[in-house]
Coordinates of C-alpha atoms and ligand atoms in Angstrom, one line a residue:
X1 CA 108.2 87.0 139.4
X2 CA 107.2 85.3 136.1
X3 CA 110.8 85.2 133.3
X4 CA 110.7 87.0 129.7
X5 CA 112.8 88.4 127.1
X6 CA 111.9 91.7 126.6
X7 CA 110.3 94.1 128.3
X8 CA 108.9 96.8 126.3
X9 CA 108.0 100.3 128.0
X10 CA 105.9 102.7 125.5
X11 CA 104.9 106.4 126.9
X12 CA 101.1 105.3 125.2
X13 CA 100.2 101.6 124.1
X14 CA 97.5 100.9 121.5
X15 CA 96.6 97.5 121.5
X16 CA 93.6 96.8 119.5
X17 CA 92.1 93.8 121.9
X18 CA 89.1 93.3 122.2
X19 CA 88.1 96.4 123.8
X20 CA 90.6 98.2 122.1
X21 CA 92.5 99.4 125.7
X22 CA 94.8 102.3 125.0
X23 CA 97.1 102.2 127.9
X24 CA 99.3 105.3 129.1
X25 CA 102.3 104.1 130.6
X26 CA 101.7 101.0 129.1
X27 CA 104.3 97.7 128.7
X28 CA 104.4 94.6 126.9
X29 CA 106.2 91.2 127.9
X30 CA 107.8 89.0 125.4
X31 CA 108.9 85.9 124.9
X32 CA 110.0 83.7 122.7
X33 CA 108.5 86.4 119.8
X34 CA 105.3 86.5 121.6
X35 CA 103.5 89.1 123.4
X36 CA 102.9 87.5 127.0
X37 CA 101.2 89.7 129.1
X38 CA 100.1 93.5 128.3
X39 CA 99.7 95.9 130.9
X40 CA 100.7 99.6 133.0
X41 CA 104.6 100.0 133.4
X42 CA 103.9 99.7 137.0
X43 CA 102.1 96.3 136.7
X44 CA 104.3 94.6 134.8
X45 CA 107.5 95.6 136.1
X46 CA 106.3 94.2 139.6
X47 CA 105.5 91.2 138.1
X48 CA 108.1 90.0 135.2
X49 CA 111.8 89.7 135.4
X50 CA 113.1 90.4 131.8
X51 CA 116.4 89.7 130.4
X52 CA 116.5 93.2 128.6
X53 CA 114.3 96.4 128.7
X54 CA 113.5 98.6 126.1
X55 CA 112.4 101.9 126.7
X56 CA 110.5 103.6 124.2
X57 CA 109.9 106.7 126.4
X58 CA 107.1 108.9 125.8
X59 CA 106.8 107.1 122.3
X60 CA 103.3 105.5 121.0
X61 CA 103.3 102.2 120.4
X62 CA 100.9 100.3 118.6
X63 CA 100.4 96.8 116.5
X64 CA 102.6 96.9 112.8
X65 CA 100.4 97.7 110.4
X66 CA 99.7 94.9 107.9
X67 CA 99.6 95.2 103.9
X68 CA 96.7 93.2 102.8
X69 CA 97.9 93.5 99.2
X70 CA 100.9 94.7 97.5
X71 CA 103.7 93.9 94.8
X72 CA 106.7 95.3 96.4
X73 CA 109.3 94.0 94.2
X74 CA 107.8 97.4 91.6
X75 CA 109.8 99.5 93.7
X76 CA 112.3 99.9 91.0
X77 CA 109.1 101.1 89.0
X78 CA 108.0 103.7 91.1
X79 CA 108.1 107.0 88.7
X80 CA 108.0 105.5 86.0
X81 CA 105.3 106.1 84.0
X82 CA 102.2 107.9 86.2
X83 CA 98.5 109.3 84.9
X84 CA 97.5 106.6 82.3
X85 CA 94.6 104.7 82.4
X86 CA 95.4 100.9 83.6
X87 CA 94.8 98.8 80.6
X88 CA 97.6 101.3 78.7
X89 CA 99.6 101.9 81.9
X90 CA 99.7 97.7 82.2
X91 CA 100.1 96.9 78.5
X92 CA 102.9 99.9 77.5
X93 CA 104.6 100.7 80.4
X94 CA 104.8 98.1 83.1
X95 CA 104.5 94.5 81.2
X96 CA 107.0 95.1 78.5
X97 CA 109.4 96.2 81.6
X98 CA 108.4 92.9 83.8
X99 CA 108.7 90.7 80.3
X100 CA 112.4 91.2 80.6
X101 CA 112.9 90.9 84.7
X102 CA 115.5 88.9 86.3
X103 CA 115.2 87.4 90.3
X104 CA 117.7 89.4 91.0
X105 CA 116.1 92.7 90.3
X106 CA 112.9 91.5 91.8
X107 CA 115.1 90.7 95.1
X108 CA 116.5 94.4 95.0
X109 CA 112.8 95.5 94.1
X110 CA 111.6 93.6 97.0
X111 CA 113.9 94.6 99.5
X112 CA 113.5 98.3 98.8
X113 CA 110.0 97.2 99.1
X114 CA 110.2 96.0 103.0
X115 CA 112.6 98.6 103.6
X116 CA 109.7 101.1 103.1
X117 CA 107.0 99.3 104.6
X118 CA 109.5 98.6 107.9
X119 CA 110.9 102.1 107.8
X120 CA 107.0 103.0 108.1
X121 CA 105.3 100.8 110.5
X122 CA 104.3 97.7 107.8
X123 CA 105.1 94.3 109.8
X124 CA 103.6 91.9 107.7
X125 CA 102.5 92.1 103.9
X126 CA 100.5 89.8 101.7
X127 CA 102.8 90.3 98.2
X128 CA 102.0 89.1 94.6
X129 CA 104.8 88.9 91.8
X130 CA 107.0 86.9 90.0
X131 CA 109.6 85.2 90.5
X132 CA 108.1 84.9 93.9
X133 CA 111.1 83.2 95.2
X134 CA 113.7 86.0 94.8
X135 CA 110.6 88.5 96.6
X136 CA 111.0 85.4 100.0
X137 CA 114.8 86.2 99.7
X138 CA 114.0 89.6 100.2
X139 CA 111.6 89.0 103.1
X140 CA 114.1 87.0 104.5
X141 CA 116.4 89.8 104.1
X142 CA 114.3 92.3 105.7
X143 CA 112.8 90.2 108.2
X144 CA 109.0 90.9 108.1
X145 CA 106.6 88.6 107.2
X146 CA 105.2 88.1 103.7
X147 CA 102.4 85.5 102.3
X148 CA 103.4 85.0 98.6
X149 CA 103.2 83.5 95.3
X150 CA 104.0 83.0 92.1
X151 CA 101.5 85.4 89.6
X152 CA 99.6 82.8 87.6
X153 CA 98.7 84.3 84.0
X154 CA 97.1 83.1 80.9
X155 CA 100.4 84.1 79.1
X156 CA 104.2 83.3 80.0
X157 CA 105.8 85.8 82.5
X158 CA 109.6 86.3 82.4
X159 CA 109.9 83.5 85.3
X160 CA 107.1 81.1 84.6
X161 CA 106.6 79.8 80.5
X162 CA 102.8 79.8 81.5
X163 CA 100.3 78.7 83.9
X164 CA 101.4 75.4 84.4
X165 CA 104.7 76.4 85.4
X166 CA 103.9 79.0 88.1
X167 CA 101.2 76.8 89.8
X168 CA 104.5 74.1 90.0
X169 CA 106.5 77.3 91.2
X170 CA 103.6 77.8 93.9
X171 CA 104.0 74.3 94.8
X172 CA 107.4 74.5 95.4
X173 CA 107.6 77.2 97.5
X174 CA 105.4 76.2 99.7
X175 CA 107.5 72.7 100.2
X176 CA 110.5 75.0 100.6
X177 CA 108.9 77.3 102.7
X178 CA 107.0 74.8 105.0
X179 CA 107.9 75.7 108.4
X180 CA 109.0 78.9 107.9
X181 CA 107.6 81.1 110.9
X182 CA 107.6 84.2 108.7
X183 CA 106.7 83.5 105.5
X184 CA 104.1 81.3 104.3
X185 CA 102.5 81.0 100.3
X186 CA 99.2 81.6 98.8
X187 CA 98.1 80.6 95.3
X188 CA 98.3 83.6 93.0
X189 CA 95.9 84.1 90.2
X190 CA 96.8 87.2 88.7
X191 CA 92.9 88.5 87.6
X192 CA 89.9 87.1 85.5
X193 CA 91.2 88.9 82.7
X194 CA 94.8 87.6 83.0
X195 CA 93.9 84.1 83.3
X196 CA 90.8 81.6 82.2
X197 CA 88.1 79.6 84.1
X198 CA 90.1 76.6 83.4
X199 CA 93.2 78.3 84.9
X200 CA 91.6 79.5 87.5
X201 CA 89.9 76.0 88.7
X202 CA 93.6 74.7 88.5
X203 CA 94.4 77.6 90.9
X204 CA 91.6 76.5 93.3
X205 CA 92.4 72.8 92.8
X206 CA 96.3 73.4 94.1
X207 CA 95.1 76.0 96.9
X208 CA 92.4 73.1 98.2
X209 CA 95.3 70.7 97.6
X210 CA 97.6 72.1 100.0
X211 CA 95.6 73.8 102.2
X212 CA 96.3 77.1 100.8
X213 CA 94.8 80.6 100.7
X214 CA 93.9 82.3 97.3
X215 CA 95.1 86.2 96.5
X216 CA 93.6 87.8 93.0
X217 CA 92.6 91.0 92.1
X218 CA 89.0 91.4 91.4
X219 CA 86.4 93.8 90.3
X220 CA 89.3 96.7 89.8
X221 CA 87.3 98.7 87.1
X222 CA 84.2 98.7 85.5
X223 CA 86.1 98.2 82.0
X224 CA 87.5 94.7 84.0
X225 CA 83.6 93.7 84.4
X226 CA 82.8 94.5 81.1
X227 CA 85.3 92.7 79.7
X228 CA 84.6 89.6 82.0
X229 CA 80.3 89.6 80.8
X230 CA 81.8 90.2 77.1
X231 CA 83.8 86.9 77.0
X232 CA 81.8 84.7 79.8
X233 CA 79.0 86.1 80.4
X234 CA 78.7 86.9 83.7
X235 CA 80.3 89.6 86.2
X236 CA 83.3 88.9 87.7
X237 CA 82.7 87.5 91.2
X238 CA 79.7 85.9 89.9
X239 CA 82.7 83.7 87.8
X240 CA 84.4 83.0 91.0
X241 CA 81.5 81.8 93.0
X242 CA 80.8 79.5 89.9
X243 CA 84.4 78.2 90.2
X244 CA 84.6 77.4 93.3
X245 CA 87.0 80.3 94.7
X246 CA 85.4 81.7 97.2
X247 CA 84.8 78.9 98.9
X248 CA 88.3 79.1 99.4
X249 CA 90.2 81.1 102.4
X250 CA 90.0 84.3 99.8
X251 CA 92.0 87.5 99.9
X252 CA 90.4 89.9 97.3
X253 CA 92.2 93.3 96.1
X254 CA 90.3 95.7 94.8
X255 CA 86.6 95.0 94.9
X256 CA 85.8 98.1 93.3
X257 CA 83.0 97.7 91.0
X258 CA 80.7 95.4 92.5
X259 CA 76.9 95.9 92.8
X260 CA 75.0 94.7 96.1
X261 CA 74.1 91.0 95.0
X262 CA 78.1 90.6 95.0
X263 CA 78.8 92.1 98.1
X264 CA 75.7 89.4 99.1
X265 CA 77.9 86.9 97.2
X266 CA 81.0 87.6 99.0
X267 CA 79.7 88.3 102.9
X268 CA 78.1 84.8 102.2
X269 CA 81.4 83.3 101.3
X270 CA 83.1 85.1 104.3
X271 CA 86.2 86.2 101.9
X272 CA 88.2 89.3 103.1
X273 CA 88.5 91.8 100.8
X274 CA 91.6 93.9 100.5
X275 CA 90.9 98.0 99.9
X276 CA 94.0 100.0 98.2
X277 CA 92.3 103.6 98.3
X278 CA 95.7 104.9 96.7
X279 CA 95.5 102.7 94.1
X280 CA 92.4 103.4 93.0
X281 CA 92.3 107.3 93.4
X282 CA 95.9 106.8 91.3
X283 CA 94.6 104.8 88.5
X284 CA 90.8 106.1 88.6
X285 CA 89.3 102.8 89.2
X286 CA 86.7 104.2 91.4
X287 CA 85.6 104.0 95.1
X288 CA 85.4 100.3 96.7
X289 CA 81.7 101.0 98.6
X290 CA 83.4 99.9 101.7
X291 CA 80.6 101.1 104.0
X292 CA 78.2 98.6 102.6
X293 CA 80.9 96.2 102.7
X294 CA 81.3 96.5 106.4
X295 CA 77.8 97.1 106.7
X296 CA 77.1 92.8 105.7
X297 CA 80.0 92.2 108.0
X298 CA 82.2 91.8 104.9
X299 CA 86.2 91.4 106.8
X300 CA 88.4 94.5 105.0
X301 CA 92.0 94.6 105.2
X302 CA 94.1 97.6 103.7
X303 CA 97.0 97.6 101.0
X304 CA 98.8 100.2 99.5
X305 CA 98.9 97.7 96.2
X306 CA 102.3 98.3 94.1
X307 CA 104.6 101.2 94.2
X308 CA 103.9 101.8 90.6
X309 CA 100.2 102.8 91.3
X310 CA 100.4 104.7 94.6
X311 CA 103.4 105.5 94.5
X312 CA 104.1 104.5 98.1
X313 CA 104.3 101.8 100.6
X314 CA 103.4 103.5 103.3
X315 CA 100.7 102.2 105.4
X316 CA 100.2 105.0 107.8
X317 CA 99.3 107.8 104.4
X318 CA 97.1 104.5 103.1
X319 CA 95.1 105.0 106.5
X320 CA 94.6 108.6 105.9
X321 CA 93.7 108.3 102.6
X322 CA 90.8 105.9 103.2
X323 CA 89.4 107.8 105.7
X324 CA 89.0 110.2 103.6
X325 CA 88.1 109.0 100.6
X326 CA 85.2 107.8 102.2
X327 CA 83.9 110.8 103.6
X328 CA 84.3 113.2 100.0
X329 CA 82.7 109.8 98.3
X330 CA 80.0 109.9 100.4
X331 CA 79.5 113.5 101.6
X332 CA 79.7 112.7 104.9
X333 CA 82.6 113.0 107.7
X334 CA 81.1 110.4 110.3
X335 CA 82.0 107.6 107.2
X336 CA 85.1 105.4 108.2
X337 CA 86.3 107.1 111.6
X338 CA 89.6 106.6 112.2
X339 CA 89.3 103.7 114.4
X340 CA 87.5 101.7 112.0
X341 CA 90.7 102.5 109.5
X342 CA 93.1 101.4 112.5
X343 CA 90.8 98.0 112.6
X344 CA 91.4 97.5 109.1
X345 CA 95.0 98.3 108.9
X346 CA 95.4 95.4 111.7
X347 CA 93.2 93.3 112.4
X348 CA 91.6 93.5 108.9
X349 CA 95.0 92.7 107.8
X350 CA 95.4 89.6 109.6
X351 CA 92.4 87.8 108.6
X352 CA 93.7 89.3 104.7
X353 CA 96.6 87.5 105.8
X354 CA 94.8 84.6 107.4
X355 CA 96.9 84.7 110.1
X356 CA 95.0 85.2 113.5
X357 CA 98.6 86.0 114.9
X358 CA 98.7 88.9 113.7
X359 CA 97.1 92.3 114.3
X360 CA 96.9 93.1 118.5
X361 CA 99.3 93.2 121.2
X362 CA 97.8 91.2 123.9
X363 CA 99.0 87.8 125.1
X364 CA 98.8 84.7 122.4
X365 CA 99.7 87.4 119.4
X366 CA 103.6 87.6 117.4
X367 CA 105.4 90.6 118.9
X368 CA 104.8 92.8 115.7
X369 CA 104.9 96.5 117.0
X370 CA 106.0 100.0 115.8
X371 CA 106.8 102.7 117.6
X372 CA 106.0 106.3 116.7
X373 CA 107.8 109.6 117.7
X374 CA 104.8 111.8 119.4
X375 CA 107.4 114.3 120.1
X376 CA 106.9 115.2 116.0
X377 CA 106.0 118.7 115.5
X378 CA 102.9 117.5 113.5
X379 CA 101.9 114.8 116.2
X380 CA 101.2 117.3 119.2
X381 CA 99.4 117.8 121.4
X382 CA 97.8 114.4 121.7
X383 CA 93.9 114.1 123.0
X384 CA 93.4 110.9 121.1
X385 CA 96.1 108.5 120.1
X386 CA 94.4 106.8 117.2
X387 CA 93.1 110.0 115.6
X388 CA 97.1 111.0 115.2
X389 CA 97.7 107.6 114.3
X390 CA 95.2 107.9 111.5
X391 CA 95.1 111.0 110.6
X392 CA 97.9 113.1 111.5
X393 CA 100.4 110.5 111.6
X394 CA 103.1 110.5 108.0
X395 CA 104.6 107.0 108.9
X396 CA 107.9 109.2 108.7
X397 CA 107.8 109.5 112.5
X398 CA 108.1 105.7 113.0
X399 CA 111.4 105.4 115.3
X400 CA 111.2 101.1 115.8
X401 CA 109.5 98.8 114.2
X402 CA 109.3 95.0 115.3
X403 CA 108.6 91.8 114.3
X404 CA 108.4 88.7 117.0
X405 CA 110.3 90.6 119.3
X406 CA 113.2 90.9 116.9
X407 CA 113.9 95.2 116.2
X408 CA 114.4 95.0 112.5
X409 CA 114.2 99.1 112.0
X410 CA 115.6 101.8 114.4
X411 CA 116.2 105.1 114.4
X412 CA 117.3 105.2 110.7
X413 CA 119.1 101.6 110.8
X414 CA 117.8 98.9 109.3
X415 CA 118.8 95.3 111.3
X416 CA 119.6 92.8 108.8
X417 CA 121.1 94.5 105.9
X418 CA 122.9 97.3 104.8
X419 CA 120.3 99.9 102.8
X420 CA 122.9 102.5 101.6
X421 CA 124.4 99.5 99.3
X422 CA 120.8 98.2 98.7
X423 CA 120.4 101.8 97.5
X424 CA 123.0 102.0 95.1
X425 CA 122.0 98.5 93.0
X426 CA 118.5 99.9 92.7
X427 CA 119.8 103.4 91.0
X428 CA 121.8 101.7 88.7
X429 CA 118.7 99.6 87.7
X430 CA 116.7 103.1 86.2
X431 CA 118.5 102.4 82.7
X432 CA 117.4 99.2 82.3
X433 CA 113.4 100.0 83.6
X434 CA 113.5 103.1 81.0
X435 CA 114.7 101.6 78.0
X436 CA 112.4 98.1 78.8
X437 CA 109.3 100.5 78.9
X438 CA 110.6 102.1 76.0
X439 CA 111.6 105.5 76.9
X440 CA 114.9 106.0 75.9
X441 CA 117.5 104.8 73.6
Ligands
ZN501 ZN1 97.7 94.8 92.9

């Protein structure tokens, strides 16, 4: 008999290996916050000796999902001002509220933030705000794992006085954060319209420096690639490739409006690109053509991007949504099947992530998993596990969710901190968003 911690029973185990085995009756052995060995109920309770045993029942289990690109900490935004287009929605409603932010509203923020994503299968995110420090002290808080940084704009930002000041934010987070199994930092430049070239080669400089990855939003609209030939003459991506960024371990949001010598461009440059179909329906930035993406073997992770322009967190309706997006885009239902959307929701996540950890249950991986309720009304019968995961699937039904081997979320209880209180502060923070964004007195 070989030792571990746990040993995990589900009633139907999806672990997106290799061959993506879906295994009835299936178990999972952990140790030390690793998965080591993945197998039948029967198998592995002849063969490891745990210290504890969790039984999940007739439950699904399958990997956390994994937010390629969000801004949690917007939480406290969420409602507040909907159905504008995104230069006036940025400029009228959400960056006079963020001018006058504090850490500690961006902690609350934040930890409503992972409270969602936990409470609905999210493990790991890949975050972008300000005063980046207070989001890691929500992460901390919650317990899942978050790759952040410090948003680097051409302008000062309520925590930083400019660029200069949130690349040496950057810096120091990722000293403070250096060893840190569940949080790691990635340099942070907002957009090419937010920033400069100049600032944007510093940004590569520290990320090369330190061996860091690089997050940005790029080609979000086609107003954004207008903008960007008006002032430099030449399209957005085509400015990143010029500066060196994509030589980079990249994380791209958006990629909307790109034309096929920039999806060239980035499958050369092996970036990832993160999709946020909610986003973009939300704010009518268009449709990323994530079929030719995948077809150049372009890596895709999914994010649900803020709460202000989704207006959820929820990684499970995010799956749905690009699976259908797809298909009404391109008038045809074989276009993104659900397994693909599973792929990017985990594995695509990881490599968004750049963290090979993450993504499958099988042995060598973090014990990241959720567990989902198939006893749901709206999750019977079941022919095909990933189909309900996909399609059928709210997020609502998630029961347990995981991370190393550590239950952070169970049947309406959150582990490491008390969300009825966490509740209360954010309530009483609606004065101050509405009269910052100008709507009342
Ligand atoms: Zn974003």
């Amino acid at each position: 008999m070989q030792h571990c911690r746990t040993l995990l029973h589900a009633g139907v185990l999806i672990t997106q290996d290799a061959q993506r085995r879906i295994i009835e009756n299936g178990s999972l052995a952990i140790r030390q916050g690793m998965v080591v060995a993945v197998g039948t109920r029967e198998a592995l309770s002849a063969a490891w000796q745990a210290e504890q045993e969790l039984d999940l029942g007739s439950m699904l289990v399958l990997p956390g999902l994994v937010n390629a690109h969000t801004h949690a900490a917007m939480t406290f935004l969420r409602g507040l001002a909907d159905d504008m287009p995104l230069m006036d929605w940025l400029h009228q409603r959400i960056f006079p509220v963020e001018a006058r932010l504090t850490p500690e509203i961006v902690r609350l923020g934040s930890l409503l933030g992972y409270a969602e994503m936990l409470r609905t299968g999210a493990t790991a995110c890949m975050d972008m705000y300000i005063f980046e420090e207070a989001v890691f002290e929500a992460a901390r808080a919650a317990g899942l794992r978050c790759v952040g940084g410090e948003a680097v704009f051409a302008f000062p930002s309520a925590a930083c006085a400019g660029p200069e000041a949130a690349l040496k934010a950057t810096r120091a987070l990722a000293e403070r954060c250096a060893g840190e199994e569940r949080l790691s930092v990635a340099v942070n430049p907002h957009s090419v319209y937010t920033t400069t070239p100049e600032i944007l080669t510093a940004c590569r400089d520290l990320a090369e420096e330190l061996g860091l990855p690089l997050h940005i939003h790029l080609s979000e609209t086609r107003e954004e690639t207008e903008l960007c030939l008006r002032k430099h003459g030449k399209r957005p991506v085509e400015l990143c490739r010029d500066l060196g960024l994509l030589d980079l371990p990249c994380t791209l949001a958006h990629v909307v409006d790109v034309n096929e010598e920039e999806l060239d461009m980035l499958a050369r440059h092996k970036v990832v690109a993160a999709h946020n179909p909610s986003s973009n329906m939300k704010l009518g930035s268009g449709v990323a053509p994530l079929s030719s993406m995948l077809e150049r073997g372009l890596v895709v992770g999914l994010g649900t991007d803020g709460p202000a322009s989704n207006n959820q967190l929820n990684m499970f309706t995010e799956m749905g949504r690009a699976a259908l997006l797809h298909k009404v885009a391109g008038h045809d239902p074989t276009l993104l099947p659900a397994a693909r959307v599973l792929d990017m929701a985990t594995l695509g996540g990881a490599a968004a992530l750049h963290d090979a950890r993450l993504g499958s249950l099988e042995p060598g991986k973090v014990a990241d998993c959720v567990a989902l309720d198939l006893a749901s009304p709206n999750l019977q019968p079941l022919y095909n596990a990933v189909s309900q995961a996909v399609y059928a699937a709210t997020g609502l039904e998630t029961r347990m969710t995981m991370v190393g081997g550590e239950i952070l979320y169970q049947d309406g209880r959150f582990s490491r901190f008390d969300y009825d209180a966490l509740c209360r502060e954010v309530s009483d923070l609606r004065s101050f968003a509405l009269r910052a964004a100008g709507l009342a007195e």
